[in-house]
Short mmCIF file of C-alpha atoms and ligand atoms in Angstrom, two decimals:
data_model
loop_
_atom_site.label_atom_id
_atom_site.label_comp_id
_atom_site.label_asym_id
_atom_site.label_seq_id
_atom_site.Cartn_x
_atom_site.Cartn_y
_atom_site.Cartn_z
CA UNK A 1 0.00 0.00 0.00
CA UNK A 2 0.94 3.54 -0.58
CA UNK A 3 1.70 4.59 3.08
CA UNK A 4 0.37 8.24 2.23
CA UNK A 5 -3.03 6.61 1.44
CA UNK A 6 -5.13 5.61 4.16
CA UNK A 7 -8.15 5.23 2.59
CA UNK A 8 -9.82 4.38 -0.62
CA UNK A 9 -13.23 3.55 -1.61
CA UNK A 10 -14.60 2.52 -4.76
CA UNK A 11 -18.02 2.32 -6.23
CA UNK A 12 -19.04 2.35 -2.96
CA UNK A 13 -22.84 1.26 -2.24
CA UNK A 14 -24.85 0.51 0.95
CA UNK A 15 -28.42 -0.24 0.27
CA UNK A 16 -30.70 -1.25 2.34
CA UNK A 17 -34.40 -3.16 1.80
CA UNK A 18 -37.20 -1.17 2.27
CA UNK A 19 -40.70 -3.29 2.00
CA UNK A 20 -40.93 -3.44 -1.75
CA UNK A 21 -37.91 -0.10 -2.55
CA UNK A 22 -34.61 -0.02 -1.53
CA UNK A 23 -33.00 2.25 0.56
CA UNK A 24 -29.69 3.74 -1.29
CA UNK A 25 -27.72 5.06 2.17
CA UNK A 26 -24.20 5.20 -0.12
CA UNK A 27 -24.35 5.79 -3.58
CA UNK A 28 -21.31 5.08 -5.89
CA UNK A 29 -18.49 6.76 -3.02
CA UNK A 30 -15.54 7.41 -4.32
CA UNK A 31 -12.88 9.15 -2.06
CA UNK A 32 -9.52 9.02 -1.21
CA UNK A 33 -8.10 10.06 2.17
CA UNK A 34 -4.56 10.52 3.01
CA UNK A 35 -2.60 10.28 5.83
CA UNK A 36 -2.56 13.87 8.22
CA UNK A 37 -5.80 15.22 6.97
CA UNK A 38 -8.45 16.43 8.87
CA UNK A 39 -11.32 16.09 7.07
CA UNK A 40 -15.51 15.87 7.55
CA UNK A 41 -17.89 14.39 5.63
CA UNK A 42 -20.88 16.71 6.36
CA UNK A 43 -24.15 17.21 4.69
CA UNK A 44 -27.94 16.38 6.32
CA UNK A 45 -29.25 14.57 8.36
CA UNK A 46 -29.80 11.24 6.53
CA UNK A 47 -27.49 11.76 3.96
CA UNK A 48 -25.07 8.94 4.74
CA UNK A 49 -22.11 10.20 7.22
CA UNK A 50 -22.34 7.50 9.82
CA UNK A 51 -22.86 4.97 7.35
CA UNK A 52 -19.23 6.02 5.72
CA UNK A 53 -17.87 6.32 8.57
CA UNK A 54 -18.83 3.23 9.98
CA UNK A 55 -17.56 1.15 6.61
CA UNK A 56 -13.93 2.95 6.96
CA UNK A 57 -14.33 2.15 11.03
CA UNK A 58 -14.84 -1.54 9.40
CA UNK A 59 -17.67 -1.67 11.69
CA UNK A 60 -19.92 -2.23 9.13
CA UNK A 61 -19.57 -3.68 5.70
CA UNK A 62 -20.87 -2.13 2.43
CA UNK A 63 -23.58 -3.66 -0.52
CA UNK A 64 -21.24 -3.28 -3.09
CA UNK A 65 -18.22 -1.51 -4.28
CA UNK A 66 -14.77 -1.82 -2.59
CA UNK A 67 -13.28 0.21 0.60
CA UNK A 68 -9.85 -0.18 1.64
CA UNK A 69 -8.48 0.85 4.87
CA UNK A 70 -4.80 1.00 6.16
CA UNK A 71 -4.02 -1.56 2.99
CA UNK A 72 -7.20 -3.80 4.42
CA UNK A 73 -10.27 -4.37 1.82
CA UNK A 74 -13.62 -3.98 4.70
CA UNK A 75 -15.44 -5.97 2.47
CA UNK A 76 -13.26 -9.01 2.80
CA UNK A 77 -12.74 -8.98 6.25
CA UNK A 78 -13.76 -11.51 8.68
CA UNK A 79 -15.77 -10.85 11.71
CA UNK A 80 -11.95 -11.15 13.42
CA UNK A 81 -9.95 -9.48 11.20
CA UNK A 82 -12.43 -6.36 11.38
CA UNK A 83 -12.20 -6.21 15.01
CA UNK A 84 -8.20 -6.49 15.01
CA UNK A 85 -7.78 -3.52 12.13
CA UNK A 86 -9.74 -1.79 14.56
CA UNK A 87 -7.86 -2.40 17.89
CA UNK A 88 -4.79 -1.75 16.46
CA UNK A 89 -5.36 1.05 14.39
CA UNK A 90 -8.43 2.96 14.88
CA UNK A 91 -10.08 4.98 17.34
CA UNK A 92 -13.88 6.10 17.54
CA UNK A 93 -15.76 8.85 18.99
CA UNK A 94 -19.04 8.43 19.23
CA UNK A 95 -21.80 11.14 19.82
CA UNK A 96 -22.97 9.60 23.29
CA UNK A 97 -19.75 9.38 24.36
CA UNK A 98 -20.37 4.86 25.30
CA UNK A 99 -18.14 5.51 28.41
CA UNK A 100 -18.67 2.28 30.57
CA UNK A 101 -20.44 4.24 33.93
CA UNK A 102 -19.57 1.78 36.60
CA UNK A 103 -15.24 2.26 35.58
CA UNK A 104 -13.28 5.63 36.34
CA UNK A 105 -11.95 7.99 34.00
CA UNK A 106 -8.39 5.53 34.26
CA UNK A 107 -10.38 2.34 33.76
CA UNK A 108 -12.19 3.53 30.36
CA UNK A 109 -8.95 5.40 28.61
CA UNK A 110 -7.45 1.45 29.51
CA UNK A 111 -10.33 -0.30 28.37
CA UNK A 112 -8.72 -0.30 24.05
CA UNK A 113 -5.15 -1.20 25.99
CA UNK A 114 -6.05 -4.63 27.66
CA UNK A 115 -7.18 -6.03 24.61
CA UNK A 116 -3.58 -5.48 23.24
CA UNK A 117 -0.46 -7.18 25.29
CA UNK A 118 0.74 -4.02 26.52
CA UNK A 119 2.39 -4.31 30.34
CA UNK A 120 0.50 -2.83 33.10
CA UNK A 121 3.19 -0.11 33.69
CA UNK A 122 3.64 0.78 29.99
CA UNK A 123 -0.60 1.00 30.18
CA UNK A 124 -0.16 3.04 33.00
CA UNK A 125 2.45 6.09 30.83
CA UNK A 126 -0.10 5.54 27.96
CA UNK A 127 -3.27 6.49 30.02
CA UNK A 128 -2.03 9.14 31.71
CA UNK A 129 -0.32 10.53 28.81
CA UNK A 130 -3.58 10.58 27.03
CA UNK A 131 -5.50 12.24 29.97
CA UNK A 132 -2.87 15.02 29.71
CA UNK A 133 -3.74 15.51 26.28
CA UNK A 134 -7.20 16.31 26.96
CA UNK A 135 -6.55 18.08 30.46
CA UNK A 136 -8.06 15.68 32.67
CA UNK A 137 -5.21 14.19 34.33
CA UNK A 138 -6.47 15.39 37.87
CA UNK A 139 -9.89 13.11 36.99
CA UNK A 140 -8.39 9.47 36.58
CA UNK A 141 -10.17 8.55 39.52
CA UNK A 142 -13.45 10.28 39.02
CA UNK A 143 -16.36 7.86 37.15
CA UNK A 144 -18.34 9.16 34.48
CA UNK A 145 -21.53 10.10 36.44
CA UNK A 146 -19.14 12.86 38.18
CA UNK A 147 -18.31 15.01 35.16
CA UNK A 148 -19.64 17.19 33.07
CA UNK A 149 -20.77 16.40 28.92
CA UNK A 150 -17.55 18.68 28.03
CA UNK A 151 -15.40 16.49 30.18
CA UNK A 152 -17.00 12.88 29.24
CA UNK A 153 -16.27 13.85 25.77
CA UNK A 154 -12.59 14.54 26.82
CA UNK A 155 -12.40 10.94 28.60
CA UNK A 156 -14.00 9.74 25.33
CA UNK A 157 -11.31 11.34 22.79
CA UNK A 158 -8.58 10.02 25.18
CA UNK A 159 -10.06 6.40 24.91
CA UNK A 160 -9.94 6.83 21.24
CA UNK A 161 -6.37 8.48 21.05
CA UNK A 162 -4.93 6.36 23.96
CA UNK A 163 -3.42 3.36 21.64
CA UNK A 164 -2.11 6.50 19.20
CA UNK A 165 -4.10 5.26 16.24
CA UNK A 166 -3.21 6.22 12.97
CA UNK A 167 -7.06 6.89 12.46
CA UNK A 168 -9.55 8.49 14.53
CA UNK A 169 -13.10 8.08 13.51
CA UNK A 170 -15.38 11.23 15.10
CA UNK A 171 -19.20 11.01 14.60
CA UNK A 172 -21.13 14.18 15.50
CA UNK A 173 -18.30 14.51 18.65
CA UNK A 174 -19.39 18.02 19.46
CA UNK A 175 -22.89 17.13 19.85
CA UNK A 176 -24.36 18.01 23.23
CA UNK A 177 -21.64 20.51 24.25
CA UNK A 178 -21.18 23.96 24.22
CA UNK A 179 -19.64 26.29 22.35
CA UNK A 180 -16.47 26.71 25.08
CA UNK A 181 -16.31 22.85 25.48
CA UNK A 182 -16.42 22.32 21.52
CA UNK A 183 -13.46 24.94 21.22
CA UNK A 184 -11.36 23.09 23.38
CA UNK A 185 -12.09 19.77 22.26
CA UNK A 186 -11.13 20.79 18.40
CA UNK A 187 -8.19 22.63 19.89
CA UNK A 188 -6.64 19.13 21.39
CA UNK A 189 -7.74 17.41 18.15
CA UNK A 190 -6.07 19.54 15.76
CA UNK A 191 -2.94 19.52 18.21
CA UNK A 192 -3.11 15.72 18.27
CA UNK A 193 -3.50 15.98 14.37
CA UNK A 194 -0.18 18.09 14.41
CA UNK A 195 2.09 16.73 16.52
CA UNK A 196 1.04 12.69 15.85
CA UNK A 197 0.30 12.91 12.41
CA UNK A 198 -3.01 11.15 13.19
CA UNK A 199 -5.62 11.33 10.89
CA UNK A 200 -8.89 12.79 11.80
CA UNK A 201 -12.67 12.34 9.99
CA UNK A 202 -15.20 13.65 10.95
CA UNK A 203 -19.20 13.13 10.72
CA UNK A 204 -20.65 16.53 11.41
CA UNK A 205 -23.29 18.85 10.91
CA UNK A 206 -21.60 21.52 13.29
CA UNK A 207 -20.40 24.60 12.38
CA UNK A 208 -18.22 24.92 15.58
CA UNK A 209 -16.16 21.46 13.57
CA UNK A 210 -17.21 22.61 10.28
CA UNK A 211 -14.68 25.80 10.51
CA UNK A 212 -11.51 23.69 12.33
CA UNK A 213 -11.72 21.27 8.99
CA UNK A 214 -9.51 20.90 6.10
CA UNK A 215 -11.20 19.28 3.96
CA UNK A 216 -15.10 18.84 3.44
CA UNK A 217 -16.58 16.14 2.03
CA UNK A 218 -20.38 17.32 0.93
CA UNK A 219 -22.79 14.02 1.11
CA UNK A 220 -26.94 14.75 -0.29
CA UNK A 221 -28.36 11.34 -0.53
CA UNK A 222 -25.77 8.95 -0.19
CA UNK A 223 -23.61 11.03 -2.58
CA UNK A 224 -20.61 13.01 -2.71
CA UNK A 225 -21.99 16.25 -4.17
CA UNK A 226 -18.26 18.12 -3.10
CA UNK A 227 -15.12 17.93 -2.23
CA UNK A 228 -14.12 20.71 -1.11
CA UNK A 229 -10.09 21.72 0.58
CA UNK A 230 -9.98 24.70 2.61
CA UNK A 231 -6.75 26.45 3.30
CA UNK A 232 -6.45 27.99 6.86
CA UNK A 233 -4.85 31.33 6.80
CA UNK A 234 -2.04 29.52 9.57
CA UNK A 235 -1.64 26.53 7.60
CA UNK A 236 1.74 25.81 6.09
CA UNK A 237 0.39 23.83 3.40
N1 ATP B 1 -29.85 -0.19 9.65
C1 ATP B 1 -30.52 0.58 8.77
N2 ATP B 1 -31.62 0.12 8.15
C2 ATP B 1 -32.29 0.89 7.26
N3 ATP B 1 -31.94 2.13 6.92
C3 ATP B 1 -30.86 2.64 7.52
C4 ATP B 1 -30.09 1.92 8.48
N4 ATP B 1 -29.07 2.70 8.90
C5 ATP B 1 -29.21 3.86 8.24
N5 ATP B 1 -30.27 3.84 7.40
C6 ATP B 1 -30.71 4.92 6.51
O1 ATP B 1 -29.59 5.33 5.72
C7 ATP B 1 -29.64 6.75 5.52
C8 ATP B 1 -28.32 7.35 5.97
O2 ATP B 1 -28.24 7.28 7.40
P1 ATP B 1 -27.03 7.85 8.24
O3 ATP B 1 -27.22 7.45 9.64
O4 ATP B 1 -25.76 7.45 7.58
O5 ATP B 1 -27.23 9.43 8.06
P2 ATP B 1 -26.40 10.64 8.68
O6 ATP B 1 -25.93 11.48 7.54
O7 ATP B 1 -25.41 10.14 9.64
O8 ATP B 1 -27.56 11.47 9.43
P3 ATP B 1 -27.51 12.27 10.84
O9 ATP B 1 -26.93 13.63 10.50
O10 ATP B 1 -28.97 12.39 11.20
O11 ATP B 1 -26.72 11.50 11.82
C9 ATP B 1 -30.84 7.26 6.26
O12 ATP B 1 -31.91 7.41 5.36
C10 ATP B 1 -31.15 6.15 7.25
O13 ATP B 1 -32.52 6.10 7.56
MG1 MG B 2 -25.17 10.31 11.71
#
């Protein structure tokens, strides 16, 4: 595989059955993403975005058409294979945030690390390292219930950075916070997306993400209408 591309998809199609019609969520993707961009696929409501994004997060698998992630085809993956691509290489933030309520803050940045063979003193650097990223380092013994949306996001994006994926998958992530909280949280990902080189996409329908993005990818109806790159007055590119 080209290391510089991360992602590919081809004639991509997700349909689903509706009674007698079908339901055409995807329709004939074709997109490219390379490594370092930070990118959103935005567009309304129903127009596809966490469908994408869950094919490229090989959590789901499309109708037809071919996507190929970190030099793995989703469509030919096993049940096993999908879940060790993902492990090892992505991380997901979801709109609800799917902390586990009855762990601390520690517990659910370690939850992606025990499924790897990583020692518990190496897991230990790696957790707090990533609740330092998001400022929460003072929280690792709080539990979820004790913290605001703003910071349950944060514990959220350090479960998804904690491994240091070369992906990070963000569905609606600002969703439910504020305008302060949703500052701070694109701050630390386009820091993470600088210093790491990780690779961020987005699914969003947020202005307060829209403007932090580099590249927006339009979906109406399962299709990419635009592709649009947006040059930041600071960036170097
Ligand atoms: N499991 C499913 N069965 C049937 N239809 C589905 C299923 N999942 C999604 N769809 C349909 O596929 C289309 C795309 O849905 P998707 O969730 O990707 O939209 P979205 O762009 O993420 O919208 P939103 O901004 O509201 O989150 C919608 O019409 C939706 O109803
Ligand atoms: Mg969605």
């Amino acid at each position: 595989m080209n290391n510089s591309h991360l992602i590919k998809t081809e004639g991509l199609y997700k349909k689903y059955p509706m009674g007698p019609t079908t339901l055409v969520a995807l329709d004939n993707v074709n997109l490219n993403f390379k490594k370092g961009e930070f990118a959103g696929l935005v567009g309304p409501s129903g127009s596809g975005k966490t469908t994408l994004l869950n094919i490229l997060g090989s959590l789901d698998s499309p109708t037809e058409g071919s996507a190929e992630v970190l030099g793995e085809k989703v469509e030919n993956l096993e049940h096993k294979e999908a879940a060790k691509l993902r492990n090892n290489h992505i991380g997901f933030i979801f709109q609800t945030f799917n902390l586990l309520p009855v762990y601390t803050v520690y517990e659910n940045v370690e939850f992606p690390l025990l499924l790897q063979n990583i020692s518990e003193s190496e897991r230990r650097l790696m957790v707090m390292d990533a609740l330092e990223w998001v400022g929460l380092s003072d929280r690792a013994d709080s539990r979820p219930t004790q913290l605001s949306g703003g910071q349950s996001q944060r514990v959220a994006i350090a479960r998804a950075i904690v491994k240091k994926p070369a992906l990070v998958l963000a569905d609606e992530p600002t969703a439910n916070l504020d305008a302060q909280n949703s500052h701070n949280i694109m701050e630390t990902m386009v820091k993470l997306n600088k210093d790491l080189e990780t690779t961020f996409i987005f699914a969003t329908h947020d202005e307060k993400v829209m403007k932090y993005l580099r590249r927006k990818v339009y979906l109406d109806d399962g299709k990419i209408v635009k592709d649009e790159v947006i040059k930041h007055e600071l960036s170097k590119e």
